[in-house]
Short mmCIF file of C-alpha atoms in Angstrom, two decimals:
data_model
loop_
_atom_site.label_atom_id
_atom_site.label_comp_id
_atom_site.label_asym_id
_atom_site.label_seq_id
_atom_site.Cartn_x
_atom_site.Cartn_y
_atom_site.Cartn_z
CA VAL A 1 71.06 123.86 274.68
CA ARG A 2 70.64 123.88 278.43
CA ALA A 3 72.74 122.16 281.09
CA GLU A 4 71.60 121.10 284.54
CA GLY A 5 73.58 122.17 287.57
CA ILE A 6 75.59 125.21 288.50
CA PRO A 7 77.39 127.34 285.89
CA ALA A 8 81.05 126.54 285.24
CA LYS A 9 83.81 129.18 285.31
CA THR A 10 84.97 128.17 281.83
CA ASP A 11 83.32 127.61 278.45
CA ARG A 12 82.06 124.04 278.12
CA GLU A 13 82.08 122.62 274.62
CA PHE A 14 79.31 120.24 273.64
CA LYS A 15 78.99 117.85 270.73
CA LEU A 16 76.18 118.23 268.23
CA THR A 17 75.69 115.79 265.35
CA ILE A 18 73.34 115.92 262.39
CA ASP A 19 71.12 112.88 261.95
CA PRO A 20 71.63 111.23 258.53
CA ALA A 21 67.82 111.19 258.15
CA SER A 22 67.91 115.00 257.81
CA THR A 23 66.78 116.14 254.37
CA ALA A 24 68.40 119.58 254.79
CA LYS A 25 72.06 119.74 253.78
CA GLU A 26 74.59 122.04 255.40
CA GLY A 27 75.91 124.66 252.99
CA ILE A 28 72.88 124.25 250.70
CA HIS A 29 69.84 124.69 252.94
CA TYR A 30 71.40 126.05 256.14
CA GLU A 31 74.62 127.00 257.86
CA PHE A 32 75.54 127.32 261.50
CA GLY A 33 76.39 130.81 262.75
CA VAL A 34 79.28 129.47 264.84
CA LYS A 35 82.13 127.04 264.20
CA GLY A 36 82.13 125.22 267.55
CA PHE A 37 79.41 124.72 270.11
CA ALA A 38 79.86 125.70 273.75
CA ILE A 39 77.95 126.85 276.79
CA PRO A 40 79.72 130.09 277.81
CA ALA A 41 81.45 130.50 281.16
CA ASN A 42 79.11 131.39 284.03
CA GLU A 43 76.07 130.31 281.95
CA THR A 44 73.88 127.21 281.88
CA ALA A 45 72.57 127.61 278.33
CA ALA A 46 73.75 128.30 274.79
CA ILE A 47 71.96 129.33 271.63
CA ILE A 48 72.83 127.65 268.35
CA PRO A 49 72.43 130.23 265.57
CA ILE A 50 71.25 128.66 262.31
CA LYS A 51 70.93 130.63 259.07
CA LEU A 52 68.41 129.17 256.63
CA LYS A 53 69.17 129.66 252.94
CA ARG A 54 66.22 130.32 250.67
CA ILE A 55 66.52 128.31 247.47
CA PRO A 56 63.91 127.85 244.71
CA GLU A 57 63.09 124.21 245.57
CA MET A 58 61.83 125.36 248.99
CA ALA A 59 58.78 126.87 247.28
CA ASN A 60 57.33 123.35 246.98
CA THR A 61 59.43 121.10 249.24
CA SER A 62 59.83 121.00 253.02
CA PHE A 63 63.20 120.17 254.57
CA MET A 64 64.09 118.76 257.97
CA LEU A 65 67.20 119.29 260.05
CA ARG A 66 67.52 116.86 262.97
CA MET A 67 70.26 117.60 265.52
CA ARG A 68 71.38 115.36 268.34
CA LEU A 69 73.44 116.09 271.45
CA GLU A 70 76.18 113.54 272.03
CA GLU A 71 78.16 112.81 275.16
CA ASN A 72 81.63 114.30 275.42
CA ALA A 73 84.21 115.10 278.12
CA ASN A 74 82.03 117.97 279.45
CA PHE A 75 78.55 116.46 279.33
CA LYS A 76 76.73 113.19 279.73
CA THR A 77 73.27 112.58 278.27
CA PRO A 78 71.54 110.22 280.74
CA MET A 79 68.17 111.98 280.36
CA LEU A 80 67.15 110.81 276.89
CA ASP A 81 63.43 111.57 276.91
CA ARG A 82 60.20 111.56 278.87
CA VAL A 83 56.69 110.39 278.04
CA VAL A 84 54.36 113.35 277.44
CA ASN A 85 51.28 111.31 276.51
CA THR A 86 50.72 108.05 278.35
CA THR A 87 47.87 107.03 276.04
CA THR A 88 49.89 107.24 272.81
CA GLY A 89 53.33 106.76 274.36
CA ARG A 90 54.53 109.96 272.66
CA LYS A 91 57.88 111.11 274.03
CA LEU A 92 59.73 114.42 274.27
CA SER A 93 63.44 114.06 273.59
CA PHE A 94 65.97 115.92 275.69
CA ILE A 95 68.85 115.25 273.29
CA GLN A 96 67.30 115.48 269.83
CA HIS A 97 65.60 118.37 268.07
CA SER A 98 64.12 118.65 264.58
CA ILE A 99 63.52 121.83 262.61
CA TRP A 100 61.19 121.72 259.61
CA PHE A 101 61.35 124.59 257.11
CA ASP A 102 60.22 125.57 253.64
CA ASP A 103 59.17 128.59 251.61
CA ILE A 104 55.72 127.25 250.80
CA LEU A 105 53.15 129.99 250.98
CA ARG A 106 49.80 128.48 251.83
CA LYS A 107 46.45 130.13 251.27
CA PRO A 108 45.59 132.09 254.45
CA LYS A 109 42.59 130.79 256.40
CA ALA A 110 40.74 134.10 256.03
CA TRP A 111 41.29 134.25 252.23
CA LEU A 112 37.84 133.82 250.71
CA ASP A 113 37.89 133.50 246.91
CA GLY A 114 34.46 135.15 246.65
CA TYR A 115 35.95 138.41 247.95
CA LEU A 116 39.59 138.21 246.89
CA GLY A 117 39.53 135.90 243.88
CA PRO A 118 41.56 132.72 243.47
CA PHE A 119 44.62 132.66 245.72
CA SER A 120 48.12 133.09 244.33
CA ARG A 121 51.44 134.02 245.90
CA LYS A 122 51.77 136.99 243.53
CA LYS A 123 48.30 138.29 244.40
CA LEU A 124 48.89 138.00 248.14
CA PHE A 125 52.14 139.98 247.98
CA LEU A 126 50.57 142.62 245.73
CA LEU A 127 47.62 142.99 248.11
CA ALA A 128 49.97 143.28 251.09
CA GLU A 129 51.99 145.95 249.30
CA ILE A 130 49.16 148.16 248.01
CA ALA A 131 46.91 147.80 251.07
CA GLU A 132 49.92 148.21 253.39
CA ILE A 133 49.27 144.98 255.26
CA LYS A 134 52.25 144.84 257.61
CA ASN A 135 51.88 141.22 258.66
CA ILE A 136 50.32 138.86 256.10
CA SER A 137 50.02 136.19 258.80
CA ASP A 138 47.11 138.31 260.14
CA LEU A 139 45.12 136.85 257.22
CA ASP A 140 45.50 133.47 258.90
CA ASN A 141 43.68 134.76 261.96
CA THR A 142 39.96 134.53 261.21
CA SER A 143 39.08 136.20 264.51
CA ILE A 144 40.65 139.53 263.45
CA THR A 145 39.94 139.34 259.71
CA SER A 146 36.27 140.17 259.25
CA ILE A 147 34.12 139.89 256.11
CA SER A 148 33.99 143.69 255.93
CA LYS A 149 37.81 143.77 255.89
CA LEU A 150 37.85 141.20 253.06
CA VAL A 151 35.28 143.27 251.11
CA TYR A 152 37.53 146.31 251.62
CA TYR A 153 40.65 144.44 250.45
CA GLY A 154 38.83 143.00 247.43
CA THR A 155 37.41 146.40 246.41
CA PHE A 156 40.74 148.11 247.03
CA MET A 157 42.57 145.53 244.89
CA GLN A 158 40.00 145.77 242.07
CA ARG A 159 40.22 149.55 242.06
CA TYR A 160 44.02 149.37 241.93
CA LEU A 161 43.98 146.86 239.05
CA ASN A 162 41.44 149.00 237.13
CA GLU A 163 43.68 152.06 237.57
CA MET A 164 46.74 150.11 236.38
CA LYS A 165 44.83 148.84 233.32
CA ALA A 166 43.64 152.37 232.48
CA ALA A 167 47.21 153.63 232.81
CA GLY A 168 48.35 151.00 230.31
#
């Protein structure tokens, strides 16, 4: 949250409300890292820490948390939004923010079944572990994931599975 103007010498509390249209529920899907919200003294901005809670239903459902700044004794909200696309009329809100989150693991763009077999969450995590892939999001970047790298991963995985089968 950012305020316009010069910093104040004292903390300035602000009011944040949760839109009823939010599908995420506090205490179940998320919790705030602070009890009250304030811009600290001598600052013009504050960070709102939010801890997301991983629950099983997030593996196949996305949730949305929509927060809205409200006027209070310290702040007014006259700047509601601005148009960012005159053709579509799309607006950017200055007082509302939505966060979408889930635990859905989608098939990476560079995952080619011909080299790695049919995609599964279990297979991706096993491949990342045995091939020591530090950042599985790299498999979403087709410009750095070449066919030769996929052949290597596929061969490496097959060799590992053959060794595990032979070991019982």
